[in-house]
Coordinates of C-alpha atoms and ligand atoms in Angstrom, one line a residue:
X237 CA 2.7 0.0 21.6
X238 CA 5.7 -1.6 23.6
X239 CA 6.3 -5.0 24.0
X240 CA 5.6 -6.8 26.9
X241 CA 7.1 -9.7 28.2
X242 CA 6.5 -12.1 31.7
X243 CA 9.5 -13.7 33.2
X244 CA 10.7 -14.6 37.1
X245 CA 14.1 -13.0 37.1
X246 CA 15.6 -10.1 35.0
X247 CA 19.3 -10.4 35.3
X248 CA 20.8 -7.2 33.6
X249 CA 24.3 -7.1 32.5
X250 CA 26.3 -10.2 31.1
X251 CA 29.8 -10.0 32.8
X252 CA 30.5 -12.5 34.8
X253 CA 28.4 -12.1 37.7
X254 CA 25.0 -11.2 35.3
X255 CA 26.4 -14.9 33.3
X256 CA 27.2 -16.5 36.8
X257 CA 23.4 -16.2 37.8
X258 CA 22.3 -16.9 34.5
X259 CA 23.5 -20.1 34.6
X260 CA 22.3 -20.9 37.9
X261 CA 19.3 -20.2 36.9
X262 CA 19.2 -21.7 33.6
X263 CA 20.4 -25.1 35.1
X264 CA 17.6 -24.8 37.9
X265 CA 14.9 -24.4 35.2
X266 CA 14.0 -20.6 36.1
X267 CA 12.6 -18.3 33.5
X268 CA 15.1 -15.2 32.9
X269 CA 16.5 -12.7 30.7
X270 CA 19.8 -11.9 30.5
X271 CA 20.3 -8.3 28.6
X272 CA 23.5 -6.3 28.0
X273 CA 23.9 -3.1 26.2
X274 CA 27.1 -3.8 24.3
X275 CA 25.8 -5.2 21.0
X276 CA 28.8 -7.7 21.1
X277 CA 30.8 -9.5 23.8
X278 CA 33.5 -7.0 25.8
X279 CA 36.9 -7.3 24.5
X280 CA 39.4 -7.0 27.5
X281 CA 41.6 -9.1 29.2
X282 CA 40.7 -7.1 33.1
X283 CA 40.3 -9.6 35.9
X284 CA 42.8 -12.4 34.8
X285 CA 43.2 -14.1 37.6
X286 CA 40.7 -17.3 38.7
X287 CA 41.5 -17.8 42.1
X288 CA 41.1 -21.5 43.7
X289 CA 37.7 -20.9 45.1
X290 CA 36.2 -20.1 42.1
X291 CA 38.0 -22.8 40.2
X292 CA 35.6 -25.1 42.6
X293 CA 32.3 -23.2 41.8
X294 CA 33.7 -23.6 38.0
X295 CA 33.8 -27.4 38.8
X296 CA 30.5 -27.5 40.2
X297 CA 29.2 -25.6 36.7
X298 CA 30.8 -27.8 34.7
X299 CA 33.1 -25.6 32.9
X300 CA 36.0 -25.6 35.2
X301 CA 38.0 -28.0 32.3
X302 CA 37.6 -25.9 29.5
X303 CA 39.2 -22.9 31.9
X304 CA 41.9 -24.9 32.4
X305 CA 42.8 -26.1 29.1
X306 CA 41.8 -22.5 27.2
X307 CA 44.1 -20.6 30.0
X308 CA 47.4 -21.3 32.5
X309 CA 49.0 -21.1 35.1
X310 CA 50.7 -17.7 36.1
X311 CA 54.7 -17.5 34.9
X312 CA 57.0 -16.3 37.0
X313 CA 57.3 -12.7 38.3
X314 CA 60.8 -11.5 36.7
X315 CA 61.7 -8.7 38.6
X316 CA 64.3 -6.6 36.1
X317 CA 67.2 -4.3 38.0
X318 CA 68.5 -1.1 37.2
X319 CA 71.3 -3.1 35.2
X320 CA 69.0 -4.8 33.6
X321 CA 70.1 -8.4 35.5
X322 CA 66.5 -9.8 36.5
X323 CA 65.5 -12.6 38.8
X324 CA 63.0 -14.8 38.5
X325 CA 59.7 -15.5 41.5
X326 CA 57.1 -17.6 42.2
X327 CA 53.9 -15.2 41.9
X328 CA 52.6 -17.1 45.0
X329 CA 54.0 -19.7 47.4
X330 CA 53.6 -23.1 45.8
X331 CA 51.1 -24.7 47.2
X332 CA 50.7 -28.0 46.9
X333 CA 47.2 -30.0 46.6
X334 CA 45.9 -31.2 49.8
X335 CA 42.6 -33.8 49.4
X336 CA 40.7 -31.6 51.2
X337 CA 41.6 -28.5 48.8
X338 CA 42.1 -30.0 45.0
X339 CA 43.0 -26.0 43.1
X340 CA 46.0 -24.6 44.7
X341 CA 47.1 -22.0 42.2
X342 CA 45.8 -18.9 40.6
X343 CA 44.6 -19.9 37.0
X344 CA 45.1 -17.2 34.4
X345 CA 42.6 -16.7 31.1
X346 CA 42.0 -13.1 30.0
X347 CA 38.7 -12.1 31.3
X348 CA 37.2 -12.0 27.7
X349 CA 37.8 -16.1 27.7
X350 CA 36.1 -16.7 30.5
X351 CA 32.9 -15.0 29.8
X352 CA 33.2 -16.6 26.3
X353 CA 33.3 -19.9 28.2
X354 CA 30.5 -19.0 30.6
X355 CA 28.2 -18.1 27.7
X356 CA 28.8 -21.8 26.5
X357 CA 27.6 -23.1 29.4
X358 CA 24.7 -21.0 29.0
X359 CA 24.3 -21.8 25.2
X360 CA 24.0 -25.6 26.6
X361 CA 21.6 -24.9 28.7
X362 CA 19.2 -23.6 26.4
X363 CA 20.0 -19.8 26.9
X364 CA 22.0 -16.6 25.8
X365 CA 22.7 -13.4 26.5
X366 CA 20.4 -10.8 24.7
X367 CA 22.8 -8.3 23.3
X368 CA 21.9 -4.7 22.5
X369 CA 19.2 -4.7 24.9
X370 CA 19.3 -1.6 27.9
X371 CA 18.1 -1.4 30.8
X372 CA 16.5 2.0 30.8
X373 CA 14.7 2.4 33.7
X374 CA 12.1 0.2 36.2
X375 CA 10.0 0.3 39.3
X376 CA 8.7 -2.1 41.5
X377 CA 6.2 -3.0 43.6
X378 CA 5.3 -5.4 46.5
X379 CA 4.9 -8.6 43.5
X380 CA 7.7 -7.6 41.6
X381 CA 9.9 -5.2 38.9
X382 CA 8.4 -3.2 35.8
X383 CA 11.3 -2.8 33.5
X384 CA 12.1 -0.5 30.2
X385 CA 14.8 -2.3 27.9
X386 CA 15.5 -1.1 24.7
X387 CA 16.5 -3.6 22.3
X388 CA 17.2 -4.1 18.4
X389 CA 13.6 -4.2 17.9
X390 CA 12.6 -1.1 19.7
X391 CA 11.0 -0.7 23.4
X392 CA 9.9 -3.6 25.5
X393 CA 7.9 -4.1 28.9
X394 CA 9.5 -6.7 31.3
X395 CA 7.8 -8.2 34.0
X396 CA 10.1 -10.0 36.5
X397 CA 9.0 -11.2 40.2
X398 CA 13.2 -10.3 40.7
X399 CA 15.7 -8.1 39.0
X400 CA 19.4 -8.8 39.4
X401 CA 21.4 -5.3 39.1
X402 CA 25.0 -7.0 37.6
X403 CA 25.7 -3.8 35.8
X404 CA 29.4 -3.0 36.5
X405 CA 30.5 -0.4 38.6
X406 CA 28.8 2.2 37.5
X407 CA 25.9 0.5 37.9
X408 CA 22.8 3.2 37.4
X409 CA 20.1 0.1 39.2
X410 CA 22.6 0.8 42.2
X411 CA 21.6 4.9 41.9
X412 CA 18.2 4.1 40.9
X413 CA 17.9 2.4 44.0
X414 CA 19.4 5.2 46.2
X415 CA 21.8 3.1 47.4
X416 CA 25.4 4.6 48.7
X417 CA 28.4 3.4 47.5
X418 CA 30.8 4.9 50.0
X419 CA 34.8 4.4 50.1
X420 CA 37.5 6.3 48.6
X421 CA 39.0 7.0 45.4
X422 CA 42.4 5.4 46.1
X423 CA 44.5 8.0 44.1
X424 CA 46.0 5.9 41.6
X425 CA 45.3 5.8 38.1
X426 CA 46.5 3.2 36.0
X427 CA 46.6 2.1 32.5
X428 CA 45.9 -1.5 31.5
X429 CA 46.6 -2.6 27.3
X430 CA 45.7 -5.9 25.3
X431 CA 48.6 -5.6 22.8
X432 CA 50.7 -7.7 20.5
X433 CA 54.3 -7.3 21.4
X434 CA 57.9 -8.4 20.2
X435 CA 61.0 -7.8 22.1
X436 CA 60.0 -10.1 25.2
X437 CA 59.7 -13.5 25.6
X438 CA 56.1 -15.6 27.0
X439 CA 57.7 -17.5 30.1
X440 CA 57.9 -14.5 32.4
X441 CA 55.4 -11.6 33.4
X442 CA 58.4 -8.9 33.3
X443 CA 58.1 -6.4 35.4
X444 CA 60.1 -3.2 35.6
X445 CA 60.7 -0.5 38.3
X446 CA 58.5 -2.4 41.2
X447 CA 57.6 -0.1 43.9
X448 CA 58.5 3.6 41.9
X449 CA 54.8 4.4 40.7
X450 CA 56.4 6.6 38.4
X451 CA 58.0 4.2 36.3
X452 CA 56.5 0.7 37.2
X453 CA 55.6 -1.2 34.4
X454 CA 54.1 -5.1 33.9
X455 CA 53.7 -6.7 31.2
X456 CA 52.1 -9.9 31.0
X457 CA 51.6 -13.0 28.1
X458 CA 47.8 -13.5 28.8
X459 CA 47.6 -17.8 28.6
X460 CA 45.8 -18.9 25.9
X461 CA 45.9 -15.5 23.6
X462 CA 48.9 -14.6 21.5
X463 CA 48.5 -11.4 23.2
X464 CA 50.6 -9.6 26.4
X465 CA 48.8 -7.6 29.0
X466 CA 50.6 -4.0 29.7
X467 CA 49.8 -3.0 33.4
X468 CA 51.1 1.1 34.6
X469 CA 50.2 3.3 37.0
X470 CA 50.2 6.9 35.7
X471 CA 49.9 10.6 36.6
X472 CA 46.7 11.3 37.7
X473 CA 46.0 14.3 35.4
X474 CA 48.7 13.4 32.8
X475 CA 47.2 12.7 29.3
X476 CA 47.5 9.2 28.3
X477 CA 48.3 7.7 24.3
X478 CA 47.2 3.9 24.5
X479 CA 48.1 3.7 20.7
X480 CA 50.3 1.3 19.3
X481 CA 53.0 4.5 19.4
X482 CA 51.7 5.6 22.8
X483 CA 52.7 2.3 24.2
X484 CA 56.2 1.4 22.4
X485 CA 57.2 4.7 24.0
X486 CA 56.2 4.5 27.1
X487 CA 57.8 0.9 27.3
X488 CA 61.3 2.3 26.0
X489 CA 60.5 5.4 28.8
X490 CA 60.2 3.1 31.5
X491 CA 62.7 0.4 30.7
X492 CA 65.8 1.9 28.8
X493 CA 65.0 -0.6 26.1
X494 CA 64.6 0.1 22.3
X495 CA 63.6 -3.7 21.4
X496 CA 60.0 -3.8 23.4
X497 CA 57.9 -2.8 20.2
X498 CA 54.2 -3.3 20.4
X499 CA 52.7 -4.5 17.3
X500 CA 48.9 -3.8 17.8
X501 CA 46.2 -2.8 20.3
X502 CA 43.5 -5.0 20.9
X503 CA 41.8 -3.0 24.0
X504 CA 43.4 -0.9 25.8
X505 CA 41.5 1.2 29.5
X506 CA 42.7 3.9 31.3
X507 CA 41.4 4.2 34.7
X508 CA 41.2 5.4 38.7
X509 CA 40.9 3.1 41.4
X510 CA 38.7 3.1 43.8
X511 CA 37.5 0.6 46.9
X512 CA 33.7 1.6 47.5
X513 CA 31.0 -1.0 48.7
X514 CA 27.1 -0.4 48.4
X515 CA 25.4 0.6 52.1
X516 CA 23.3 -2.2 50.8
X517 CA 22.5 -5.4 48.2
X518 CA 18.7 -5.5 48.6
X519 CA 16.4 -3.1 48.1
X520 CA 12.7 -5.3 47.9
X521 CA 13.0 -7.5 44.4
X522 CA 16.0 -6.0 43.4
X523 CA 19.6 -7.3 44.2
X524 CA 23.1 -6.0 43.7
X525 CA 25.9 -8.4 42.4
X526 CA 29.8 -8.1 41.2
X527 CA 31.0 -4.8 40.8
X528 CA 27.5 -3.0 41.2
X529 CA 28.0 -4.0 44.7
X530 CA 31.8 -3.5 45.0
X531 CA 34.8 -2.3 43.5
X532 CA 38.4 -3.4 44.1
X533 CA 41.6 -2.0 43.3
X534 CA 42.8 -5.1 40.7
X535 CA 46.0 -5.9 43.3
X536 CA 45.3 -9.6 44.7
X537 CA 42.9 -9.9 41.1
X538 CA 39.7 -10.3 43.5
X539 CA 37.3 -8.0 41.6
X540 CA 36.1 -10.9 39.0
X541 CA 36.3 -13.7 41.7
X542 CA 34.1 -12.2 44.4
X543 CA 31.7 -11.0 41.5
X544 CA 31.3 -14.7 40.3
X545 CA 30.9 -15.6 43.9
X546 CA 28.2 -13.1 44.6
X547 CA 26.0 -14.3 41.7
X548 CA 26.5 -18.0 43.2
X549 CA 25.1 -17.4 46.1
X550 CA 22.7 -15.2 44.6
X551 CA 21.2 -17.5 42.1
X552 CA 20.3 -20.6 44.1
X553 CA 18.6 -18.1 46.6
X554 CA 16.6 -16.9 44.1
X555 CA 15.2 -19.8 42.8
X556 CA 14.2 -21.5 46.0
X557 CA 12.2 -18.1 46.8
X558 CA 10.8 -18.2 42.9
X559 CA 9.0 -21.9 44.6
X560 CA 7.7 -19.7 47.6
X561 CA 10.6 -19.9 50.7
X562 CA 10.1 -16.9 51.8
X563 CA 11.9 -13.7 52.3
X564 CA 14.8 -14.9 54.7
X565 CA 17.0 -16.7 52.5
X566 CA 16.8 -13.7 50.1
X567 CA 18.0 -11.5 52.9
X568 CA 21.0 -14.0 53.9
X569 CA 22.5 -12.8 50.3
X570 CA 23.7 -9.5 52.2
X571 CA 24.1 -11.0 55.4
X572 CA 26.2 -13.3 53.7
X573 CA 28.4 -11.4 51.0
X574 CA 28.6 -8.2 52.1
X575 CA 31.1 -9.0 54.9
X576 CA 33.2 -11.3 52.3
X577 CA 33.1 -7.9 50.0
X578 CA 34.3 -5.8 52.7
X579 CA 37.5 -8.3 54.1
X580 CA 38.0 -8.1 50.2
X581 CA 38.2 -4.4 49.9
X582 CA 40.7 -4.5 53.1
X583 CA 43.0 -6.9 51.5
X584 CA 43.2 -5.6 47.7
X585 CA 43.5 -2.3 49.4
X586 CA 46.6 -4.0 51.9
X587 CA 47.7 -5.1 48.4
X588 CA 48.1 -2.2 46.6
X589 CA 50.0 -0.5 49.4
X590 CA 52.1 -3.3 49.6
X591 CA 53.2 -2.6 45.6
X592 CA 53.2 0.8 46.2
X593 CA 56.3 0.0 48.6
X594 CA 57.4 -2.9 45.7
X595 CA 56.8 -5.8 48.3
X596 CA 53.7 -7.3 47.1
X597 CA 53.0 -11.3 47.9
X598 CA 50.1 -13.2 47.1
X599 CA 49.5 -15.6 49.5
X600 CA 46.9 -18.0 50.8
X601 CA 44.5 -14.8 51.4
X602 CA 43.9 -14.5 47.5
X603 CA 42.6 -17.9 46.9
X604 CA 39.1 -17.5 48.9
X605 CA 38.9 -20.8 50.4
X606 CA 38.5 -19.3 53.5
X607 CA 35.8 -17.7 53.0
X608 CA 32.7 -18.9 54.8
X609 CA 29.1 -17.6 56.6
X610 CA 29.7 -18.7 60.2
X611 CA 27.2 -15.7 61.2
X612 CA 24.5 -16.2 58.5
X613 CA 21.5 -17.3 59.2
X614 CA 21.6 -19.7 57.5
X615 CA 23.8 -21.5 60.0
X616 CA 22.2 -24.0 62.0
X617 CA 24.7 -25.8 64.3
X618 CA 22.0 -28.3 66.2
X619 CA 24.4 -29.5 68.8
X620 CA 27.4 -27.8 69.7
X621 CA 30.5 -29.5 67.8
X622 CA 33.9 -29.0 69.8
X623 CA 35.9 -29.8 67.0
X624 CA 35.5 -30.8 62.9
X625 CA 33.4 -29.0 60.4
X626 CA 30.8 -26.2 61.2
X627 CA 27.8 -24.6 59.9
X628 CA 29.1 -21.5 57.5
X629 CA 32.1 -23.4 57.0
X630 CA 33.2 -24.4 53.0
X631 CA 32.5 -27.9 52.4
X632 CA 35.5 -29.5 51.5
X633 CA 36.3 -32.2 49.2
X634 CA 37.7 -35.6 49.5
X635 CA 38.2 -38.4 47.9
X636 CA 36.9 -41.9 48.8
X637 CA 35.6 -45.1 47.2
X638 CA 31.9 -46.4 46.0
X639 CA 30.4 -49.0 47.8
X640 CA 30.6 -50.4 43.9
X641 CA 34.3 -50.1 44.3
X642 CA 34.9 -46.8 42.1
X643 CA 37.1 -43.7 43.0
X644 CA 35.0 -41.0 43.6
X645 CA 35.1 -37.4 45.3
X646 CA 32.6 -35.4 47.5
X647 CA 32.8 -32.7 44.8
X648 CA 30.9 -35.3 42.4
X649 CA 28.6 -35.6 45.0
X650 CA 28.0 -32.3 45.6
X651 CA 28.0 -31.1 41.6
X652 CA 24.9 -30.5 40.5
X653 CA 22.2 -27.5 41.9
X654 CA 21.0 -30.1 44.5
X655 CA 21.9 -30.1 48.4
X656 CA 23.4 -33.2 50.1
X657 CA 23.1 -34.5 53.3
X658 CA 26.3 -36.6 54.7
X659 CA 25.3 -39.0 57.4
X660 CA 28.3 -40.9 59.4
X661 CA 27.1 -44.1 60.1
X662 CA 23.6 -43.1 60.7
X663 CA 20.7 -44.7 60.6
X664 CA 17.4 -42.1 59.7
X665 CA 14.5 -44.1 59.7
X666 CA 12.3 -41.1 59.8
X667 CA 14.3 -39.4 56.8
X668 CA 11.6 -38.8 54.1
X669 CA 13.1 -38.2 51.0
X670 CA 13.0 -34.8 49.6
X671 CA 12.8 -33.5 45.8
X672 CA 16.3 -31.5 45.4
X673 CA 18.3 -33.4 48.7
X674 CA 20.7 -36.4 47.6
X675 CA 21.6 -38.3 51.4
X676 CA 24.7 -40.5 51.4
X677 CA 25.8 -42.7 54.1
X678 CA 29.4 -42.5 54.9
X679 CA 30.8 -46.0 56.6
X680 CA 32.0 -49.4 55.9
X681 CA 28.7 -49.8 55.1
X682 CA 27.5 -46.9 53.5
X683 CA 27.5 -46.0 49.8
X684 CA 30.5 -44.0 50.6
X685 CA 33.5 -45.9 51.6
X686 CA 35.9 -43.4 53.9
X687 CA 39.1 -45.5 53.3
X688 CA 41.7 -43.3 53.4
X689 CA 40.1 -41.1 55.9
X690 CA 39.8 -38.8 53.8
X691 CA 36.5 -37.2 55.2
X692 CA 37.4 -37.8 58.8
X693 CA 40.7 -35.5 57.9
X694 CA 38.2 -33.0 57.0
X695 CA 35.1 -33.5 58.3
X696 CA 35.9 -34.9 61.7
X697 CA 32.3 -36.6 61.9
X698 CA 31.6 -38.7 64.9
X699 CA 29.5 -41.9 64.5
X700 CA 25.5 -40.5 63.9
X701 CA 26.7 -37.3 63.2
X702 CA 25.3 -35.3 59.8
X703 CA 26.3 -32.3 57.7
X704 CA 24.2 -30.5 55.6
X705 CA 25.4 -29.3 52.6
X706 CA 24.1 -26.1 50.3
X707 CA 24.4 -26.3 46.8
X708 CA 27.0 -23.4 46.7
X709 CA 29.4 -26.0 48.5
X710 CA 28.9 -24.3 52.0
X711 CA 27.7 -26.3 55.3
X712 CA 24.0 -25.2 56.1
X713 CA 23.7 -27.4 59.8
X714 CA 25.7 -30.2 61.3
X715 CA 23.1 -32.3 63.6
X716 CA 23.0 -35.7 65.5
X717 CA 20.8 -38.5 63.3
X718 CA 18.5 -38.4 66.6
X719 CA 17.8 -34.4 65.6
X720 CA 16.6 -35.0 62.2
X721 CA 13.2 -34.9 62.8
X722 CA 14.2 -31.0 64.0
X723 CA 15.5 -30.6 60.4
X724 CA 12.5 -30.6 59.1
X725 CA 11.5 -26.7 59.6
X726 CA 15.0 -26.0 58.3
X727 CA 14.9 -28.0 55.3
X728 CA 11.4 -26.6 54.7
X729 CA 12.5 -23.1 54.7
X730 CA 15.7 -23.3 52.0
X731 CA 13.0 -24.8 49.7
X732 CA 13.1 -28.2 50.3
X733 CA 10.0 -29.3 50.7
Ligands
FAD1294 C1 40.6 -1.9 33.8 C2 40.2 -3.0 34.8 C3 41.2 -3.9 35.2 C4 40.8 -5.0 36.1 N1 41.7 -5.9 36.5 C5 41.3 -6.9 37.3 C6 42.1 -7.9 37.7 O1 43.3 -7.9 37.4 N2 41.6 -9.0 38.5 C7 40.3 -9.0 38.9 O2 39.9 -10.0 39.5 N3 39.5 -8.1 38.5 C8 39.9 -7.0 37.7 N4 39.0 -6.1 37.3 C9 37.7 -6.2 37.8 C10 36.9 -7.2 37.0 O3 37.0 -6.9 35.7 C11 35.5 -7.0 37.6 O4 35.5 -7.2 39.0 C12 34.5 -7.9 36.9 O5 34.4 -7.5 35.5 C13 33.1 -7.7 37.5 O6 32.1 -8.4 36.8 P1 30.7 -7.8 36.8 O7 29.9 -8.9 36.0 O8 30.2 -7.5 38.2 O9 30.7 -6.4 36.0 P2 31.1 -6.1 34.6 O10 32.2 -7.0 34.0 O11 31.5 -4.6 34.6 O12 29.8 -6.3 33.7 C14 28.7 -5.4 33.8 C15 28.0 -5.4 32.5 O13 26.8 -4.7 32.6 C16 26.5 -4.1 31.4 N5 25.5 -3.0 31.6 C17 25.7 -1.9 32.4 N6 24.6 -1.2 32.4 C18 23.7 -1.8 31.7 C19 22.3 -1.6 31.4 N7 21.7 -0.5 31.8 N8 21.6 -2.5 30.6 C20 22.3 -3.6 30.1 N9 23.6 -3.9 30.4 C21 24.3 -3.0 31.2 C22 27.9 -3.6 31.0 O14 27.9 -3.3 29.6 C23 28.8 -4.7 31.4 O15 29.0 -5.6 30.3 C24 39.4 -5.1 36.5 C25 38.5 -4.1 36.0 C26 38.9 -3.1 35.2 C27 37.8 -2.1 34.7

């Protein structure tokens, strides 16, 4: 007879998204599983880029260090010539560091790093990933999801009140469901290769014949790996040979050059893309996260980024409806990220047209800072602000001082899977305090000492005004101290009671 397990939440598949929500939920103290059928971790490099906004949710999950000091920043583009002269680009603008906006620049760690680093986290919180488990099949009901996984010891039962569908693109809990996944097949195939190389150096990602899809080639030192990533589009029927001789040739084919040898293959993919995003991201207990729910041509390297963002909206959600919210703040998860999904899909598509003409720029668009969920509803803008920060709007950070005397940031504040309430020199006597709802006072007086403006820059709070804010760093309501009372039904409903 099969197994049978109880738990709250089934998350299945451990990319990123599947590990984002894992650890959401793991540091929120909900009982999970995280299964993936690959017996051991995936081996390729894929989405390489960590864009600024998720450097910030990598902050607030405490791994956002180790990123940084296991990966880079991006080198230089160097854009070779017919001749074989090159010249040397920024990948993006530089962009310096504002208060308000602390990550500026694209990080780069193959993707194959970062989930190593994400399972960390996970390992110190007490869980980790169940390899060699499948999700075979499920059904659900009106009190939750009956799930078939097939593991190393054989069938098992799973019992979840919620299953998270962070199965890839091909995800089969997205065609279980029924749910379309319309778009287009963009009509580029491309290989991408994990290879050790000699003949280049590591200072530059060298790229050959921009704009002639053809012959483009890009090659890449992945930071933190002694490896280089080979990016080509190719014909779309042509056979392809990602072998170590397969390569080498096809780098002396495109470049003219005898002395780019690769050494070894460590992963290599050959692959169409597409831009396709599901009709929907909830069908009754089950959600759709990451690439299940959209996929991205890898121009503007958003694919990886809005898949970790998904799954931290996702899993904070889930938990506050695990302690009996109710329904709506399930339902804001597709209010919320399926617009952000689609601008996505415009952009990476804008992207790869732009290569395809050899003029592609990154620019502020890629980092997804400005991202925010002024229509959810989840907004609650109690009296109409003319000015300063509003309700969907990122929460940004700033430094200021203790009351004790100490440098701090917001971003400290807000670390953590709590919510915080900022209150400009208000007085809220009829405040009760809440489990999961830290309240600072910002003032001369206050526990937080505004003294180089820094929160007025980006707040623009007037005396007695308050902002709200989520634990996935977004503004829930901006009110008057006088309103708080009104705040009660609010704070009620996103599970703060
Ligand atoms: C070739 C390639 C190049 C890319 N380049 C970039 C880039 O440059 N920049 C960028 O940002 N993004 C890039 N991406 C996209 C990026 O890799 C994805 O957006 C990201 O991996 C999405 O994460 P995910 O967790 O949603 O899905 P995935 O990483 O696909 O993870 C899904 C997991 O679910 C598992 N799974 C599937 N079905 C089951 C089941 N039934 N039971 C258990 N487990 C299951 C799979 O084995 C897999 O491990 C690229 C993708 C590819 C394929």
């Amino acid at each position: 007879m099969a197994r049978h397990t109880t738990i709250d939440v089934l998350v299945c598949g451990a990319g990123a998204a599947g590990l984002t929500v894992a650890i959401e939920l793991a540091r929120r103290g909900v009982s999970f599983r995280l299964i993936e059928k690959l017996e051991t971790p995936f081996p390729g490099s894929r989405g390489k880029g960590i864009q600024p906004r998720t450097q910030e949710v990598f902050e607030d999950l405490g791994i956002l260090d180790r990123v940084m000091a296991a990966g880079g920043l991006y080198p230089p583009q160097r854009v070779y010539r017919e001749d074989g002269s090159h010249v040397d680009s920024d990948m993006a603008g530089r962009i310096e560091p504002t208060p308000a906006e602390p990550y500026h620049l694209p990080l780069m760690l193959p993707q194959f790093l970062t989930e190593r680093i994400l399972r960390e986290r996970l390992g110190e919180l007490g869980h980790r990933v169940a390899f060699g488990c499948e999700l075979l099949d499920f059904e659900q009901d009106l009190d939750g999801v009956t799930a078939c996984v097939a593991g190393p010891a054989g069938e098992e039962t799973v019992s979840a009140r919620y299953l998270v569908g962070a199965d890839g693109g091909r995800s089969s809990i997205r065609k279980a469901l029924g749910v379309d996944f319309p778009g287009k097949t963009l009509g580029v195939r491309a290989i991408v290769a994990d290879v050790e190389l000699a003949g280049l150096d590591r200072d530059a990602w060298h790229q050959f014949n921009q704009g002639d899809m053809a012959r483009m080639l890009a090659i890449c030192p992945l930071a933190g790996t002694s490896l280089f990533q080979i990016q080509a589009p190719v014909a779309l029927e042509a056979p392809t040979d990602l072998s170590v001789e397969g390569l080498t040739a096809l780098a002396a084919a495109r470049t003219g050059r005898t002395d780019i040898l690769v050494r070894s293959v460590s992963w290599a993919s050959d692959y169409r893309m597409n831009a396709r995003l599901a009709d929907r991201y909830r069908v009754g207990r089950v959600f759709l996260a990451g690439d299940a729910a959209h996929a991205h041509p890898p121009t503007g390297g958003q694919g990886l980024n809005t898949s970790v963002q998904d799954a931290y909206n996702l899993g904070w959600k889930l938990a506050a409806a695990l302690k009996g919210t109710g329904e709506h703040l399930l339902d804001s998860y597709e209010a919320e990220r399926r617009p952000v999904a689609e601008a996505v899909l415009g952009l990476s598509t804008r992207l790869l047209d732009a290569q395809q003409q050899g003029g592609m720029r990154r620019g502020r668009e890629v980092h997804q800072l400005d991202t925010g969920y002024p229509d959810s509803p989840l907004a609650r803008e109690l009296r109409a602000r003319t000015g300063g920060i509003r309700a969907g709007d990122r929460a940004p950070d700033a430094p200021f001082q203790g009351a004790a005397g100490q440098p701090s940031r917001l971003f400290q504040l807000f670390r953590g899977p709590h919510w915080v309430l900022l209150a400009q020199e208000a007085s809220l006597p009829e405040f009760k305090p809440r489990a999961g709802l830290h309240v600072h006072h910002v003032g001369p007086k206050g526990d937080v000492v505004d003294v180089a403006g820094h929160i007025q820059a980006a707040y623009g709070l007037a005396r007695g005004e308050c902002v709200l804010v989520r634990p996935d760093g977004y503004v829930g309501a901006t009110f008057d101290a006088e309103q708080a009372a009104k705040l009660g039904a609010y704070l009620d409903s996103v599970g703060l009671q």
